[in-house]
mmCIF file of C-alpha atoms and ligand atoms in Angstrom:
data_model
loop_
_atom_site.group_PDB
_atom_site.id
_atom_site.type_symbol
_atom_site.label_atom_id
_atom_site.label_comp_id
_atom_site.label_asym_id
_atom_site.label_seq_id
_atom_site.Cartn_x
_atom_site.Cartn_y
_atom_site.Cartn_z
ATOM 1 C CA MET I 1 101.737 -54.229 143.498
ATOM 2 C CA PHE I 2 101.149 -51.513 146.122
ATOM 3 C CA TRP I 3 97.969 -49.730 147.076
ATOM 4 C CA ALA I 4 97.277 -46.555 149.064
ATOM 5 C CA GLU I 5 94.241 -44.546 150.030
ATOM 6 C CA VAL I 6 95.313 -40.910 150.120
ATOM 7 C CA GLU I 7 93.454 -38.013 151.716
ATOM 8 C CA ALA I 8 92.925 -35.439 148.947
ATOM 9 C CA PRO I 9 89.350 -34.111 149.261
ATOM 10 C CA LEU I 10 89.499 -31.514 146.459
ATOM 11 C CA ILE I 11 90.890 -34.047 143.977
ATOM 12 C CA ALA I 12 88.366 -36.684 145.103
ATOM 13 C CA GLN I 13 85.571 -34.209 144.474
ATOM 14 C CA ALA I 14 86.704 -33.098 141.003
ATOM 15 C CA ARG I 15 88.148 -36.334 139.578
ATOM 16 C CA ARG I 16 86.580 -38.186 136.658
ATOM 17 C CA PRO I 17 87.496 -41.620 135.232
ATOM 18 C CA GLY I 18 90.708 -41.613 133.177
ATOM 19 C CA GLN I 19 92.387 -38.776 135.070
ATOM 20 C CA PHE I 20 95.657 -38.912 136.988
ATOM 21 C CA ILE I 21 97.743 -37.032 139.556
ATOM 22 C CA ILE I 22 101.418 -36.057 139.667
ATOM 23 C CA LEU I 23 103.072 -36.434 143.050
ATOM 24 C CA SER I 24 106.420 -35.754 144.659
ATOM 25 C CA ILE I 25 107.035 -37.513 147.936
ATOM 26 C CA ASP I 26 109.219 -34.835 149.576
ATOM 27 C CA SER I 27 109.375 -31.097 149.127
ATOM 28 C CA ASP I 28 113.165 -31.148 148.704
ATOM 29 C CA GLY I 29 113.105 -31.487 144.914
ATOM 30 C CA SER I 30 112.250 -35.180 144.756
ATOM 31 C CA GLU I 31 111.101 -36.581 141.392
ATOM 32 C CA ARG I 32 107.576 -35.948 140.166
ATOM 33 C CA ILE I 33 105.759 -39.056 138.905
ATOM 34 C CA PRO I 34 102.266 -39.520 137.435
ATOM 35 C CA LEU I 35 99.856 -42.143 138.799
ATOM 36 C CA THR I 36 96.286 -42.801 137.732
ATOM 37 C CA ILE I 37 93.469 -42.154 140.175
ATOM 38 C CA ALA I 38 92.350 -45.777 140.382
ATOM 39 C CA GLY I 39 89.347 -45.099 142.593
ATOM 40 C CA VAL I 40 87.714 -42.514 144.787
ATOM 41 C CA HIS I 41 85.851 -42.503 148.111
ATOM 42 C CA SER I 42 83.953 -39.209 148.046
ATOM 43 C CA GLU I 43 82.480 -39.689 151.512
ATOM 44 C CA ARG I 44 86.000 -39.952 153.006
ATOM 45 C CA GLY I 45 87.565 -37.412 150.630
ATOM 46 C CA THR I 46 90.197 -39.928 149.527
ATOM 47 C CA ILE I 47 91.637 -41.262 146.278
ATOM 48 C CA GLU I 48 93.104 -44.688 145.570
ATOM 49 C CA LEU I 49 96.533 -45.137 144.004
ATOM 50 C CA ILE I 50 97.783 -48.521 142.791
ATOM 51 C CA TRP I 51 101.361 -48.851 141.627
ATOM 52 C CA GLN I 52 104.103 -51.217 140.679
ATOM 53 C CA ARG I 53 107.605 -50.834 142.151
ATOM 54 C CA VAL I 54 109.763 -50.365 139.066
ATOM 55 C CA GLY I 55 112.417 -47.842 140.160
ATOM 56 C CA LYS I 56 113.530 -45.324 142.787
ATOM 57 C CA THR I 57 110.412 -43.206 143.278
ATOM 58 C CA THR I 58 107.896 -46.055 143.231
ATOM 59 C CA ALA I 59 110.165 -47.886 145.731
ATOM 60 C CA GLU I 60 110.228 -44.810 147.998
ATOM 61 C CA LEU I 61 106.459 -44.566 147.782
ATOM 62 C CA ALA I 62 106.140 -48.234 148.719
ATOM 63 C CA ARG I 63 108.033 -47.567 151.966
ATOM 64 C CA LEU I 64 105.497 -45.064 153.267
ATOM 65 C CA GLN I 65 103.416 -46.212 156.222
ATOM 66 C CA ALA I 66 99.801 -45.456 157.102
ATOM 67 C CA GLY I 67 99.671 -41.889 158.447
ATOM 68 C CA ASP I 68 102.738 -40.667 156.515
ATOM 69 C CA ALA I 69 102.391 -37.645 154.211
ATOM 70 C CA ILE I 70 103.116 -37.076 150.525
ATOM 71 C CA ALA I 71 104.443 -33.520 150.123
ATOM 72 C CA ASN I 72 102.773 -32.591 146.818
ATOM 73 C CA ILE I 73 99.911 -34.010 144.793
ATOM 74 C CA ALA I 74 98.669 -32.100 141.741
ATOM 75 C CA GLY I 75 95.438 -33.117 140.078
ATOM 76 C CA PRO I 76 93.137 -34.205 138.711
ATOM 77 C CA LEU I 77 95.139 -33.936 135.468
ATOM 78 C CA GLY I 78 94.405 -34.944 131.879
ATOM 79 C CA GLU I 79 91.215 -35.201 129.919
ATOM 80 C CA PRO I 80 88.606 -37.552 131.413
ATOM 81 C CA THR I 81 87.585 -40.650 129.460
ATOM 82 C CA HIS I 82 84.720 -40.128 127.029
ATOM 83 C CA ILE I 83 82.019 -42.387 128.499
ATOM 84 C CA GLU I 84 78.856 -43.150 126.567
ATOM 85 C CA ARG I 85 76.549 -46.040 125.810
ATOM 86 C CA PHE I 86 78.467 -47.638 122.921
ATOM 87 C CA GLY I 87 76.738 -51.058 123.140
ATOM 88 C CA THR I 88 79.326 -53.778 123.703
ATOM 89 C CA VAL I 89 82.749 -52.613 124.847
ATOM 90 C CA VAL I 90 85.852 -54.722 125.258
ATOM 91 C CA CYS I 91 88.238 -53.546 127.995
ATOM 92 C CA VAL I 92 91.744 -54.995 127.761
ATOM 93 C CA GLY I 93 94.162 -54.573 130.674
ATOM 94 C CA GLY I 94 97.754 -55.718 130.965
ATOM 95 C CA GLY I 95 99.787 -55.801 134.211
ATOM 96 C CA ILE I 96 99.462 -52.568 136.197
ATOM 97 C CA GLY I 97 97.270 -51.238 133.347
ATOM 98 C CA ASN I 98 94.359 -52.981 135.085
ATOM 99 C CA ALA I 99 94.451 -50.198 137.717
ATOM 100 C CA PRO I 100 93.695 -47.282 135.371
ATOM 101 C CA LEU I 101 91.293 -49.486 133.385
ATOM 102 C CA LEU I 102 89.067 -50.323 136.384
ATOM 103 C CA PRO I 103 87.393 -46.887 136.833
ATOM 104 C CA ILE I 104 86.784 -46.763 133.072
ATOM 105 C CA ALA I 105 85.188 -50.228 132.953
ATOM 106 C CA THR I 106 83.093 -49.283 136.005
ATOM 107 C CA ALA I 107 81.852 -46.059 134.387
ATOM 108 C CA LEU I 108 81.109 -47.864 131.089
ATOM 109 C CA LYS I 109 79.029 -50.443 132.961
ATOM 110 C CA GLN I 110 77.185 -47.745 134.924
ATOM 111 C CA VAL I 111 75.867 -46.112 131.724
ATOM 112 C CA GLY I 112 74.531 -49.423 130.402
ATOM 113 C CA ASN I 113 77.234 -50.937 128.200
ATOM 114 C CA ARG I 114 77.791 -54.681 127.955
ATOM 115 C CA VAL I 115 81.365 -54.922 129.285
ATOM 116 C CA VAL I 116 83.683 -57.742 128.164
ATOM 117 C CA SER I 117 86.952 -57.512 130.117
ATOM 118 C CA ILE I 118 90.181 -59.247 129.152
ATOM 119 C CA LEU I 119 92.918 -59.161 131.805
ATOM 120 C CA GLY I 120 96.459 -60.342 131.254
ATOM 121 C CA ALA I 121 99.581 -60.660 133.379
ATOM 122 C CA ARG I 122 102.993 -62.255 133.025
ATOM 123 C CA ASP I 123 102.150 -64.757 135.786
ATOM 124 C CA LYS I 124 99.628 -65.367 138.566
ATOM 125 C CA SER I 125 101.486 -63.228 141.125
ATOM 126 C CA ARG I 126 101.250 -60.184 138.854
ATOM 127 C CA LEU I 127 97.533 -60.417 138.114
ATOM 128 C CA ILE I 128 95.662 -57.614 139.867
ATOM 129 C CA LEU I 129 92.045 -56.591 140.479
ATOM 130 C CA GLU I 130 90.415 -59.727 139.040
ATOM 131 C CA ASP I 131 87.641 -59.634 141.690
ATOM 132 C CA ARG I 132 86.856 -55.980 141.085
ATOM 133 C CA PHE I 133 86.649 -56.507 137.324
ATOM 134 C CA ALA I 134 84.326 -59.487 137.912
ATOM 135 C CA GLU I 135 81.908 -57.093 139.657
ATOM 136 C CA VAL I 136 81.660 -54.676 136.716
ATOM 137 C CA SER I 137 82.002 -57.057 133.744
ATOM 138 C CA ASP I 138 79.340 -59.081 131.909
ATOM 139 C CA GLU I 139 82.108 -61.396 130.754
ATOM 140 C CA LEU I 140 85.639 -61.715 132.137
ATOM 141 C CA ILE I 141 88.494 -63.472 130.358
ATOM 142 C CA VAL I 142 91.749 -63.862 132.295
ATOM 143 C CA CYS I 143 95.054 -65.024 130.888
ATOM 144 C CA THR I 144 98.678 -65.320 131.954
ATOM 145 C CA ASP I 145 101.721 -65.418 129.660
ATOM 146 C CA ASP I 146 103.160 -68.499 131.401
ATOM 147 C CA GLY I 147 99.868 -70.345 132.044
ATOM 148 C CA SER I 148 100.376 -70.239 135.846
ATOM 149 C CA TYR I 149 96.735 -69.157 136.194
ATOM 150 C CA ALA I 150 93.625 -69.227 133.973
ATOM 151 C CA ARG I 151 94.206 -69.361 130.220
ATOM 152 C CA LYS I 152 97.782 -69.463 128.869
ATOM 153 C CA ALA I 153 97.749 -66.724 126.259
ATOM 154 C CA LEU I 154 98.657 -63.154 125.477
ATOM 155 C CA VAL I 155 95.665 -60.800 125.617
ATOM 156 C CA THR I 156 95.741 -60.365 121.845
ATOM 157 C CA GLU I 157 94.463 -63.958 121.424
ATOM 158 C CA PRO I 158 91.102 -63.582 123.268
ATOM 159 C CA LEU I 159 90.842 -60.027 121.906
ATOM 160 C CA GLN I 160 90.918 -61.397 118.361
ATOM 161 C CA GLU I 161 88.238 -63.979 119.257
ATOM 162 C CA VAL I 162 85.986 -61.286 120.742
ATOM 163 C CA CYS I 163 86.479 -59.083 117.655
ATOM 164 C CA GLN I 164 85.543 -62.032 115.408
ATOM 165 C CA ARG I 165 82.128 -62.366 117.062
ATOM 166 C CA ASP I 166 78.995 -61.291 115.279
ATOM 167 C CA PRO I 167 78.159 -58.606 116.244
ATOM 168 C CA LYS I 168 81.682 -57.372 116.905
ATOM 169 C CA PRO I 169 82.324 -55.008 119.857
ATOM 170 C CA ASN I 170 81.414 -51.365 119.255
ATOM 171 C CA GLN I 171 84.440 -49.971 121.101
ATOM 172 C CA ALA I 172 87.688 -51.150 122.713
ATOM 173 C CA PHE I 173 89.701 -49.647 125.599
ATOM 174 C CA VAL I 174 93.238 -50.931 126.016
ATOM 175 C CA ILE I 175 95.658 -50.034 128.832
ATOM 176 C CA GLY I 176 98.941 -51.767 129.583
ATOM 177 C CA PRO I 177 102.589 -51.885 128.596
ATOM 178 C CA THR I 178 103.231 -49.936 125.387
ATOM 179 C CA PRO I 179 104.100 -52.979 123.206
ATOM 180 C CA MET I 180 100.890 -54.687 124.379
ATOM 181 C CA MET I 181 98.808 -51.647 123.389
ATOM 182 C CA LYS I 182 100.557 -51.563 120.014
ATOM 183 C CA PHE I 183 99.748 -55.219 119.255
ATOM 184 C CA CYS I 184 96.159 -54.953 120.551
ATOM 185 C CA CYS I 185 95.639 -51.987 118.210
ATOM 186 C CA GLN I 186 96.912 -54.071 115.292
ATOM 187 C CA VAL I 187 94.189 -56.631 116.098
ATOM 188 C CA THR I 188 91.325 -54.139 116.490
ATOM 189 C CA ARG I 189 92.390 -52.250 113.356
ATOM 190 C CA ARG I 190 91.935 -55.469 111.315
ATOM 191 C CA PHE I 191 88.339 -55.703 112.584
ATOM 192 C CA ASP I 192 87.687 -51.991 112.378
ATOM 193 C CA VAL I 193 86.861 -51.720 116.102
ATOM 194 C CA PRO I 194 87.530 -48.146 117.367
ATOM 195 C CA THR I 195 90.138 -48.317 120.139
ATOM 196 C CA GLN I 196 91.124 -45.907 122.910
ATOM 197 C CA VAL I 197 94.510 -46.359 124.586
ATOM 198 C CA SER I 198 95.889 -44.575 127.655
ATOM 199 C CA LEU I 199 99.524 -43.601 127.140
ATOM 200 C CA ASN I 200 102.115 -43.804 129.920
ATOM 201 C CA THR I 201 104.847 -41.482 128.671
ATOM 202 C CA ILE I 202 107.488 -39.830 130.848
ATOM 203 C CA MET I 203 106.048 -36.724 132.508
ATOM 204 C CA VAL I 204 107.584 -33.882 134.448
ATOM 205 C CA ASP I 205 105.379 -30.796 134.828
ATOM 206 C CA GLY I 206 102.032 -32.194 133.680
ATOM 207 C CA THR I 207 100.969 -28.854 132.246
ATOM 208 C CA GLY I 208 102.041 -29.085 128.597
ATOM 209 C CA MET I 209 105.203 -26.984 129.003
ATOM 210 C CA CYS I 210 108.208 -29.319 129.377
ATOM 211 C CA GLY I 211 107.581 -31.500 126.312
ATOM 212 C CA GLY I 212 108.596 -34.690 128.162
ATOM 213 C CA CYS I 213 105.352 -36.473 127.316
ATOM 214 C CA ARG I 214 105.301 -35.616 123.590
ATOM 215 C CA VAL I 215 103.909 -38.310 121.297
ATOM 216 C CA GLU I 216 102.959 -38.443 117.640
ATOM 217 C CA VAL I 217 99.281 -39.027 116.911
ATOM 218 C CA ASP I 218 98.051 -39.020 113.329
ATOM 219 C CA GLY I 219 101.331 -37.354 112.291
ATOM 220 C CA ALA I 220 100.934 -34.434 114.739
ATOM 221 C CA ALA I 221 102.726 -33.743 118.033
ATOM 222 C CA LYS I 222 100.501 -34.156 121.094
ATOM 223 C CA PHE I 223 101.208 -33.807 124.808
ATOM 224 C CA VAL I 224 99.867 -36.733 126.794
ATOM 225 C CA CYS I 225 99.470 -34.684 130.006
ATOM 226 C CA VAL I 226 97.052 -32.140 128.548
ATOM 227 C CA ASP I 227 95.782 -33.651 125.253
ATOM 228 C CA GLY I 228 95.533 -37.182 126.732
ATOM 229 C CA PRO I 229 96.254 -39.511 128.366
ATOM 230 C CA GLU I 230 93.777 -41.265 126.034
ATOM 231 C CA PHE I 231 94.079 -41.281 122.272
ATOM 232 C CA ASP I 232 92.787 -43.147 119.249
ATOM 233 C CA GLY I 233 95.125 -46.139 119.345
ATOM 234 C CA HIS I 234 94.974 -46.613 115.583
ATOM 235 C CA LYS I 235 96.674 -43.244 115.108
ATOM 236 C CA VAL I 236 99.459 -43.438 117.726
ATOM 237 C CA ASN I 237 103.086 -43.845 116.600
ATOM 238 C CA PHE I 238 103.956 -46.530 119.163
ATOM 239 C CA ASP I 239 107.458 -47.175 117.835
ATOM 240 C CA LEU I 240 108.481 -43.564 118.445
ATOM 241 C CA MET I 241 106.870 -43.640 121.880
ATOM 242 C CA ILE I 242 108.778 -46.799 122.872
ATOM 243 C CA LYS I 243 112.041 -45.167 121.765
ATOM 244 C CA ARG I 244 111.349 -42.045 123.854
ATOM 245 C CA LEU I 245 110.314 -44.111 126.913
ATOM 246 C CA ASN I 246 113.682 -45.865 126.869
ATOM 247 C CA ALA I 247 115.720 -42.644 126.599
ATOM 248 C CA TYR I 248 116.687 -42.457 130.301
ATOM 249 C CA LYS I 249 116.977 -46.175 131.149
ATOM 250 C CA LYS I 250 120.657 -45.880 132.161
ATOM 251 C CA GLN I 251 120.069 -42.930 134.525
ATOM 252 C CA GLU I 252 116.936 -44.577 135.971
ATOM 253 C CA GLN I 253 118.876 -47.765 136.737
ATOM 254 C CA GLN I 254 121.714 -45.736 138.311
ATOM 255 C CA ALA I 255 119.265 -43.839 140.547
ATOM 256 C CA TYR I 256 117.627 -47.095 141.675
ATOM 257 C CA ASP I 257 120.969 -48.809 142.335
ATOM 258 C CA GLN I 258 122.224 -45.823 144.393
ATOM 259 C CA TYR I 259 118.982 -45.731 146.357
ATOM 260 C CA ARG I 260 119.138 -49.448 147.165
ATOM 261 C CA GLN I 261 122.824 -49.238 148.098
ATOM 262 C CA HIS I 262 122.125 -46.290 150.408
ATOM 263 C CA ARG I 263 119.276 -48.119 152.155
ATOM 264 C CA CYS I 264 121.506 -51.179 152.527
ATOM 265 C CA GLN I 265 124.311 -49.139 154.117
ATOM 266 C CA ILE I 266 122.056 -47.545 156.724
ATOM 267 C CA GLY I 267 120.623 -50.973 157.507
ATOM 268 C CA LEU I 268 117.033 -50.477 156.288
HETATM 269 P P1 FAD Z 1 112.246 -45.249 137.083
HETATM 270 O O1 FAD Z 1 113.313 -46.272 137.242
HETATM 271 O O2 FAD Z 1 112.622 -43.808 137.199
HETATM 272 O O3 FAD Z 1 111.558 -45.472 135.679
HETATM 273 C C1 FAD Z 1 111.033 -46.739 135.271
HETATM 274 C C2 FAD Z 1 110.195 -46.515 133.999
HETATM 275 O O4 FAD Z 1 109.048 -45.722 134.345
HETATM 276 C C3 FAD Z 1 110.918 -45.674 132.936
HETATM 277 O O5 FAD Z 1 111.693 -46.470 132.081
HETATM 278 C C4 FAD Z 1 109.794 -44.966 132.252
HETATM 279 O O6 FAD Z 1 109.185 -45.853 131.332
HETATM 280 C C5 FAD Z 1 108.812 -44.706 133.375
HETATM 281 N N1 FAD Z 1 109.021 -43.396 134.009
HETATM 282 C C6 FAD Z 1 110.123 -42.938 134.646
HETATM 283 N N2 FAD Z 1 109.983 -41.685 135.082
HETATM 284 C C7 FAD Z 1 108.727 -41.316 134.718
HETATM 285 C C8 FAD Z 1 107.979 -40.123 134.874
HETATM 286 N N3 FAD Z 1 108.459 -39.037 135.497
HETATM 287 N N4 FAD Z 1 106.746 -40.095 134.337
HETATM 288 C C9 FAD Z 1 106.209 -41.167 133.736
HETATM 289 N N5 FAD Z 1 106.867 -42.331 133.549
HETATM 290 C C10 FAD Z 1 108.121 -42.404 134.034
HETATM 291 N N6 FAD Z 1 102.330 -46.635 137.144
HETATM 292 C C11 FAD Z 1 101.702 -47.373 138.074
HETATM 293 O O7 FAD Z 1 102.308 -48.274 138.659
HETATM 294 N N7 FAD Z 1 100.381 -47.149 138.390
HETATM 295 C C12 FAD Z 1 99.632 -46.185 137.772
HETATM 296 O O8 FAD Z 1 98.453 -46.001 138.099
HETATM 297 C C13 FAD Z 1 100.273 -45.393 136.766
HETATM 298 N N8 FAD Z 1 99.602 -44.423 136.125
HETATM 299 C C14 FAD Z 1 100.236 -43.662 135.189
HETATM 300 C C15 FAD Z 1 99.505 -42.663 134.555
HETATM 301 C C16 FAD Z 1 100.097 -41.864 133.596
HETATM 302 C C17 FAD Z 1 99.291 -40.789 132.918
HETATM 303 C C18 FAD Z 1 101.468 -42.081 133.255
HETATM 304 C C19 FAD Z 1 102.099 -41.215 132.220
HETATM 305 C C20 FAD Z 1 102.215 -43.068 133.902
HETATM 306 C C21 FAD Z 1 101.613 -43.874 134.878
HETATM 307 N N9 FAD Z 1 102.317 -44.859 135.555
HETATM 308 C C22 FAD Z 1 101.662 -45.639 136.481
HETATM 309 C C23 FAD Z 1 103.770 -45.093 135.345
HETATM 310 C C24 FAD Z 1 104.589 -44.458 136.492
HETATM 311 O O9 FAD Z 1 104.501 -43.045 136.422
HETATM 312 C C25 FAD Z 1 106.065 -44.909 136.412
HETATM 313 O O10 FAD Z 1 106.139 -46.297 136.649
HETATM 314 C C26 FAD Z 1 106.930 -44.170 137.448
HETATM 315 O O11 FAD Z 1 107.095 -42.832 137.079
HETATM 316 C C27 FAD Z 1 108.299 -44.835 137.573
HETATM 317 O O12 FAD Z 1 109.098 -44.094 138.468
HETATM 318 P P2 FAD Z 1 110.371 -44.750 139.209
HETATM 319 O O13 FAD Z 1 111.262 -43.642 139.670
HETATM 320 O O14 FAD Z 1 109.926 -45.699 140.243
HETATM 321 O O15 FAD Z 1 111.071 -45.626 138.082
HETATM 322 FE FE1 FES Z 2 105.523 -31.763 130.471
HETATM 323 FE FE2 FES Z 2 103.451 -33.073 129.427
HETATM 324 S S1 FES Z 2 104.565 -33.550 131.201
HETATM 325 S S2 FES Z 2 104.493 -31.359 128.635
HETATM 326 MG MG1 MG Z 3 112.434 -42.346 138.520
#
C-alpha cells in the first residue's frame, strides 16, 4: 500500500466524504486513473491518497518522491456520501477499500452514529488503517482470509452476525473488491439492512461522456463518475460490472510488463 499527501488547496477546500479525483502523472498523454480522497488537511491545503500497486499507472505513482509533481488532478468528483444519523451503522471494508471507507466512517461517527466497523484483508500484510478505524469505531472486528492476523474469516461471516443482532443495524456501507461487495449485499439483503456500496469501475473522463464507467442499477444505465460512486447495493448488477471490469485485462498486463521491462533495461 502507498500513501501520499498532495498539495491541492482548492480540492481540499471543496471535498466531501465519498468523493474522488482523477489524475494523470505526466502531461504527455499518460493514463488517467481515479483515486478516492482518503483524507484532507484543510490547514495545509492537502489531500491524502492511498493506493495499491496493481498495474502500470499505480506503479508509476509509487515511484514518485516527496517534492515531485503530478501533472493533472481533477476533482473533487462524484456525489458525496449521504451522511445522517441512522442509529447503528455497519461499515465493511475489504483490502484497499478501507481507504475510501475511512472518511465515511469518520463522518458517520461525527454526526452521532454508533459505528461498527468490519475490516478484512487477504493476510496481515495487506490489512490497512486498523488504527485509524479504531479511533472512529464503537466496535471494530478485524479478519484475514488466511488467519495470519485476528479472526480467520471472510467479512461476510461477522457481517451476518452483526445483522442477526437485535436490534439489527440501520444502515450498511460496504467498500472493497467487487465480488466482496456482491456477497456482502447478499447477506444484508437477507436481513433487509439498506446497503450503500462504492463502485470502482474503469473511468476515463470522469464527466459522464465516455461511458467507460457504465453500470446497471435497478435495470437502468448509470455512470459511476457522475451518478455515483455510491449506489444502493441491493440494486447493482454486480455480474455485469465484473465482466466489464475484466474487459481490458490483457492490455493492462501488457502495459505493466512493458513498463517493468523498460525499467529493468535502464537499470532502475
Ligand atoms: P491496470 O493494470 O491498468 O489495471 C488494473 C485494474 O484496475 C483493472 O483490471 C481495472 O479493474 C482497474 N482499472 C484499470 N484502469 C482503470 C481506470 N482508468 N479507472 C478505474 N479503474 C481502472 N484504487 C486504490 O488503490 N485506491 C483508491 O483510493 C481508489 N479509489 C478509486 C475510486 C474510484 C471512484 C474508482 C472508480 C477506482 C478507484 N481505485 C482506487 C482503483 C484504481 O483507479 C485502479 O486500481 C487503477 O486505475 C489501476 O491502474 P493501473 O494502471 O495501475 O492498473
Ligand atoms: Fe467516462 Fe464516467 S468515466 S462516463
Ligand atoms: Mg492502467
